[in-house]
PDB file of C-alpha atoms in Angstrom:
ATOM      1  CA  MET H   1       0.002   0.002  -0.002  1.00 38.00           C
ATOM      2  CA  THR H   2       1.328   3.430  -0.931  1.00 41.00           C
ATOM      3  CA  PRO H   3       1.706   5.852   1.967  1.00 41.00           C
ATOM      4  CA  VAL H   4      -0.479   8.955   1.823  1.00 44.00           C
ATOM      5  CA  VAL H   5       1.596  12.068   1.169  1.00 43.00           C
ATOM      6  CA  PRO H   6       0.365  15.093   3.165  1.00 52.00           C
ATOM      7  CA  SER H   7      -0.391  17.092   0.009  1.00 58.00           C
ATOM      8  CA  ASP H   8      -2.500  14.147  -1.247  1.00 72.00           C
ATOM      9  CA  ARG H   9      -4.282  14.024   2.100  1.00 71.00           C
ATOM     10  CA  PHE H  10      -5.132  17.708   1.873  1.00 81.00           C
ATOM     11  CA  GLN H  11      -6.219  17.347  -1.747  1.00 87.00           C
ATOM     12  CA  ALA H  12      -8.629  14.620  -0.666  1.00 87.00           C
ATOM     13  CA  LEU H  13      -9.931  16.749   2.208  1.00 86.00           C
ATOM     14  CA  ASP H  14     -10.317  19.801  -0.064  1.00 89.00           C
ATOM     15  CA  THR H  15     -12.117  17.689  -2.668  1.00 93.00           C
ATOM     16  CA  CYS H  16     -14.460  16.395   0.023  1.00 93.00           C
ATOM     17  CA  HIS H  17     -15.227  19.979   1.092  1.00 92.00           C
ATOM     18  CA  GLN H  18     -16.198  20.701  -2.513  1.00 95.00           C
ATOM     19  CA  GLN H  19     -18.467  17.638  -2.512  1.00 97.00           C
ATOM     20  CA  ILE H  20     -19.968  18.706   0.816  1.00 96.00           C
ATOM     21  CA  GLN H  21     -20.693  22.171  -0.587  1.00 96.00           C
ATOM     22  CA  LYS H  22     -22.282  20.662  -3.690  1.00 97.00           C
ATOM     23  CA  ASN H  23     -24.545  18.504  -1.505  1.00 97.00           C
ATOM     24  CA  LEU H  24     -25.342  21.425   0.796  1.00 96.00           C
ATOM     25  CA  ASP H  25     -26.396  23.428  -2.269  1.00 96.00           C
ATOM     26  CA  ALA H  26     -28.602  20.535  -3.397  1.00 95.00           C
ATOM     27  CA  LEU H  27     -30.073  20.299   0.103  1.00 94.00           C
ATOM     28  CA  THR H  28     -30.793  24.046   0.017  1.00 93.00           C
ATOM     29  CA  ALA H  29     -32.699  23.596  -3.241  1.00 91.00           C
ATOM     30  CA  LEU H  30     -34.674  20.716  -1.702  1.00 86.00           C
ATOM     31  CA  LEU H  31     -37.098  22.756   0.405  1.00 84.00           C
ATOM     32  CA  PRO H  32     -38.617  24.931  -2.343  1.00 90.00           C
ATOM     33  CA  GLN H  33     -38.960  21.875  -4.575  1.00 88.00           C
ATOM     34  CA  LEU H  34     -40.658  19.953  -1.796  1.00 83.00           C
ATOM     35  CA  GLU H  35     -43.000  22.871  -1.053  1.00 82.00           C
ATOM     36  CA  ALA H  36     -43.843  23.000  -4.761  1.00 86.00           C
ATOM     37  CA  GLY H  37     -44.957  19.380  -4.576  1.00 80.00           C
ATOM     38  CA  ALA H  38     -41.985  17.665  -6.190  1.00 80.00           C
ATOM     39  CA  ASP H  39     -42.312  13.948  -5.627  1.00 81.00           C
ATOM     40  CA  ASP H  40     -41.150  12.257  -8.791  1.00 86.00           C
ATOM     41  CA  LEU H  41     -38.584   9.485  -8.955  1.00 90.00           C
ATOM     42  CA  ALA H  42     -35.717  11.805  -9.966  1.00 91.00           C
ATOM     43  CA  PHE H  43     -36.436  14.107  -7.009  1.00 91.00           C
ATOM     44  CA  ARG H  44     -36.524  11.178  -4.562  1.00 93.00           C
ATOM     45  CA  LYS H  45     -33.280   9.788  -6.030  1.00 95.00           C
ATOM     46  CA  GLN H  46     -31.599  13.164  -5.494  1.00 95.00           C
ATOM     47  CA  ILE H  47     -32.711  13.199  -1.857  1.00 95.00           C
ATOM     48  CA  GLU H  48     -31.513   9.625  -1.456  1.00 97.00           C
ATOM     49  CA  SER H  49     -28.124  10.618  -2.878  1.00 97.00           C
ATOM     50  CA  ILE H  50     -27.787  13.606  -0.513  1.00 97.00           C
ATOM     51  CA  GLU H  51     -28.717  11.464   2.490  1.00 97.00           C
ATOM     52  CA  ALA H  52     -26.259   8.737   1.485  1.00 97.00           C
ATOM     53  CA  PHE H  53     -23.432  11.243   1.026  1.00 98.00           C
ATOM     54  CA  PHE H  54     -23.861  12.858   4.434  1.00 97.00           C
ATOM     55  CA  SER H  55     -24.410   9.488   6.130  1.00 97.00           C
ATOM     56  CA  SER H  56     -21.171   8.059   4.749  1.00 97.00           C
ATOM     57  CA  THR H  57     -18.610  10.248   2.977  1.00 96.00           C
ATOM     58  CA  SER H  58     -19.114  13.319   5.148  1.00 95.00           C
ATOM     59  CA  ARG H  59     -18.901  11.291   8.359  1.00 96.00           C
ATOM     60  CA  GLN H  60     -15.700   9.616   7.124  1.00 95.00           C
ATOM     61  CA  HIS H  61     -14.310  13.064   6.339  1.00 95.00           C
ATOM     62  CA  HIS H  62     -14.936  14.200   9.927  1.00 96.00           C
ATOM     63  CA  ALA H  63     -13.334  11.040  11.281  1.00 95.00           C
ATOM     64  CA  GLU H  64     -10.234  11.655   9.140  1.00 94.00           C
ATOM     65  CA  GLU H  65      -9.960  15.222  10.434  1.00 94.00           C
ATOM     66  CA  GLU H  66     -10.264  13.989  14.023  1.00 96.00           C
ATOM     67  CA  LYS H  67      -7.585  11.364  13.398  1.00 95.00           C
ATOM     68  CA  SER H  68      -4.981  13.153  11.330  1.00 90.00           C
ATOM     69  CA  ILE H  69      -5.573  16.910  11.168  1.00 93.00           C
ATOM     70  CA  PHE H  70      -6.687  17.956  14.650  1.00 95.00           C
ATOM     71  CA  PRO H  71      -4.280  16.088  17.001  1.00 94.00           C
ATOM     72  CA  PRO H  72      -1.049  17.840  15.914  1.00 92.00           C
ATOM     73  CA  LEU H  73      -2.772  21.220  16.125  1.00 94.00           C
ATOM     74  CA  LEU H  74      -4.117  20.562  19.627  1.00 95.00           C
ATOM     75  CA  VAL H  75      -0.553  20.499  21.020  1.00 94.00           C
ATOM     76  CA  SER H  76       0.226  23.938  19.603  1.00 92.00           C
ATOM     77  CA  ASP H  77       1.311  26.802  21.840  1.00 94.00           C
ATOM     78  CA  ASN H  78      -1.147  28.997  19.897  1.00 94.00           C
ATOM     79  CA  THR H  79      -4.202  29.198  22.172  1.00 96.00           C
ATOM     80  CA  GLU H  80      -6.366  30.685  19.399  1.00 94.00           C
ATOM     81  CA  LEU H  81      -5.565  27.719  17.170  1.00 95.00           C
ATOM     82  CA  VAL H  82      -6.254  25.171  19.923  1.00 96.00           C
ATOM     83  CA  HIS H  83      -9.551  26.920  20.702  1.00 97.00           C
ATOM     84  CA  ALA H  84     -10.515  26.806  17.006  1.00 96.00           C
ATOM     85  CA  VAL H  85      -9.752  23.077  16.818  1.00 97.00           C
ATOM     86  CA  ARG H  86     -11.807  22.412  19.947  1.00 97.00           C
ATOM     87  CA  THR H  87     -14.640  24.429  18.384  1.00 97.00           C
ATOM     88  CA  LEU H  88     -14.440  22.254  15.265  1.00 97.00           C
ATOM     89  CA  GLN H  89     -14.508  19.096  17.370  1.00 97.00           C
ATOM     90  CA  GLN H  90     -17.615  20.395  19.120  1.00 97.00           C
ATOM     91  CA  ASP H  91     -19.078  21.262  15.702  1.00 97.00           C
ATOM     92  CA  HIS H  92     -18.603  17.635  14.628  1.00 97.00           C
ATOM     93  CA  GLY H  93     -20.779  16.575  17.547  1.00 97.00           C
ATOM     94  CA  TRP H  94     -23.460  19.144  16.782  1.00 97.00           C
ATOM     95  CA  ILE H  95     -23.432  18.310  13.070  1.00 97.00           C
ATOM     96  CA  GLU H  96     -23.773  14.625  13.912  1.00 97.00           C
ATOM     97  CA  GLN H  97     -26.611  15.249  16.359  1.00 97.00           C
ATOM     98  CA  ASN H  98     -28.507  17.368  13.847  1.00 97.00           C
ATOM     99  CA  TRP H  99     -27.852  14.817  11.122  1.00 97.00           C
ATOM    100  CA  LEU H 100     -29.283  12.005  13.272  1.00 97.00           C
ATOM    101  CA  GLU H 101     -32.540  13.972  13.371  1.00 97.00           C
ATOM    102  CA  LEU H 102     -32.506  15.082   9.726  1.00 97.00           C
ATOM    103  CA  ALA H 103     -31.416  11.861   7.973  1.00 98.00           C
ATOM    104  CA  PRO H 104     -34.566   9.825   8.803  1.00 98.00           C
ATOM    105  CA  MET H 105     -36.719  12.603   7.378  1.00 97.00           C
ATOM    106  CA  LEU H 106     -34.745  12.630   4.139  1.00 96.00           C
ATOM    107  CA  ARG H 107     -34.869   8.822   3.910  1.00 97.00           C
ATOM    108  CA  ALA H 108     -38.632   8.937   4.406  1.00 96.00           C
ATOM    109  CA  ILE H 109     -39.078  11.508   1.630  1.00 94.00           C
ATOM    110  CA  ALA H 110     -36.788   9.500  -0.653  1.00 95.00           C
ATOM    111  CA  GLN H 111     -38.992   6.447  -0.026  1.00 95.00           C
ATOM    112  CA  GLY H 112     -42.156   8.387  -0.802  1.00 92.00           C
ATOM    113  CA  GLU H 113     -43.441   8.469   2.779  1.00 92.00           C
ATOM    114  CA  ASP H 114     -45.525  11.455   3.861  1.00 88.00           C
ATOM    115  CA  TRP H 115     -45.043  11.657   7.642  1.00 93.00           C
ATOM    116  CA  VAL H 116     -42.377  14.387   7.539  1.00 91.00           C
ATOM    117  CA  ASP H 117     -43.473  17.727   8.987  1.00 92.00           C
ATOM    118  CA  PRO H 118     -42.324  20.435   6.503  1.00 89.00           C
ATOM    119  CA  ALA H 119     -41.618  23.002   9.242  1.00 91.00           C
ATOM    120  CA  GLU H 120     -39.511  20.544  11.229  1.00 94.00           C
ATOM    121  CA  LEU H 121     -37.646  19.503   8.093  1.00 94.00           C
ATOM    122  CA  GLN H 122     -36.963  23.127   7.195  1.00 92.00           C
ATOM    123  CA  HIS H 123     -35.665  23.844  10.688  1.00 95.00           C
ATOM    124  CA  HIS H 124     -33.281  20.873  10.667  1.00 96.00           C
ATOM    125  CA  VAL H 125     -32.064  21.664   7.149  1.00 95.00           C
ATOM    126  CA  GLU H 126     -31.381  25.305   8.079  1.00 95.00           C
ATOM    127  CA  VAL H 127     -29.496  24.308  11.234  1.00 96.00           C
ATOM    128  CA  PHE H 128     -27.504  21.666   9.345  1.00 97.00           C
ATOM    129  CA  LEU H 129     -26.599  24.123   6.580  1.00 96.00           C
ATOM    130  CA  ALA H 130     -25.466  26.782   9.041  1.00 96.00           C
ATOM    131  CA  LEU H 131     -23.404  24.330  11.094  1.00 96.00           C
ATOM    132  CA  CYS H 132     -21.680  22.887   8.034  1.00 96.00           C
ATOM    133  CA  GLN H 133     -20.987  26.193   6.314  1.00 95.00           C
ATOM    134  CA  ASP H 134     -19.547  27.851   9.438  1.00 95.00           C
ATOM    135  CA  HIS H 135     -17.496  24.730  10.116  1.00 95.00           C
ATOM    136  CA  ILE H 136     -16.006  24.597   6.631  1.00 94.00           C
ATOM    137  CA  ALA H 137     -15.216  28.316   6.695  1.00 94.00           C
ATOM    138  CA  LEU H 138     -13.188  27.940   9.917  1.00 94.00           C
ATOM    139  CA  GLU H 139     -11.360  24.901   8.582  1.00 94.00           C
ATOM    140  CA  GLU H 140     -10.458  26.504   5.284  1.00 92.00           C
ATOM    141  CA  THR H 141      -9.431  29.899   6.656  1.00 93.00           C
ATOM    142  CA  LEU H 142      -7.467  28.819   9.734  1.00 92.00           C
ATOM    143  CA  ILE H 143      -7.136  25.109  10.383  1.00 91.00           C
ATOM    144  CA  TYR H 144      -6.154  23.705   6.993  1.00 90.00           C
ATOM    145  CA  PRO H 145      -3.597  26.449   6.238  1.00 91.00           C
ATOM    146  CA  GLU H 146      -2.041  25.926   9.670  1.00 91.00           C
ATOM    147  CA  ALA H 147      -2.069  22.143   9.310  1.00 89.00           C
ATOM    148  CA  LYS H 148      -0.477  22.414   5.847  1.00 88.00           C
ATOM    149  CA  ARG H 149       2.227  24.705   7.243  1.00 87.00           C
ATOM    150  CA  SER H 150       2.898  22.311  10.127  1.00 84.00           C
ATOM    151  CA  PHE H 151       3.130  19.317   7.787  1.00 80.00           C
ATOM    152  CA  ALA H 152       5.515  21.200   5.509  1.00 78.00           C
ATOM    153  CA  GLN H 153       7.748  22.049   8.494  1.00 79.00           C
ATOM    154  CA  GLU H 154       7.643  18.438   9.659  1.00 75.00           C
ATOM    155  CA  LEU H 155       8.637  17.166   6.210  1.00 69.00           C
ATOM    156  CA  ALA H 156      11.470  19.710   5.973  1.00 71.00           C
ATOM    157  CA  ALA H 157      12.760  18.622   9.391  1.00 71.00           C
ATOM    158  CA  ARG H 158      12.607  14.962   8.326  1.00 71.00           C
ATOM    159  CA  GLY H 159      14.509  15.808   5.149  1.00 68.00           C
ATOM    160  CA  LYS H 160      17.240  17.568   7.124  1.00 71.00           C
ATOM    161  CA  ARG H 161      17.555  14.617   9.492  1.00 70.00           C
ATOM    162  CA  ALA H 162      17.731  12.160   6.581  1.00 71.00           C
ATOM    163  CA  THR H 163      20.572  14.068   4.897  1.00 74.00           C
ATOM    164  CA  ALA H 164      22.500  14.695   8.112  1.00 64.00           C
TER     165      ALA H 164
END
């Protein structure tokens, strides 16, 4: 198995953020379509796809951040950075909690069931969107640049030790 190079790891994380944003945009478009009475097979398949993405790929993305991105930053002397990482960890919990309430509603709509309360769905979608968008903004403006810098310094130090 080929080891993952840090730049490859960040490319994968960045690509996942793009996929998350694409699915958040699709989720945003969901409510007006639902209110307009959309209920055809293509609409239900789109909802099914959004639910599957956030139930699998997005969760794996958060687990990867918890495993490989956050730990080195948590030992930083920069209290602002450590606070931001702890905020992101807390966000993961809130995103997960909201998702556990939203996902069954999306699955029900995808399966053509009619028990979902539109106001409750709208509330959970709005909360989920806000949590995810704020979370990604903090990662991309502070955490990922700092993690990339730290990895670059670590690689440079390894290179110096290897040639010494």
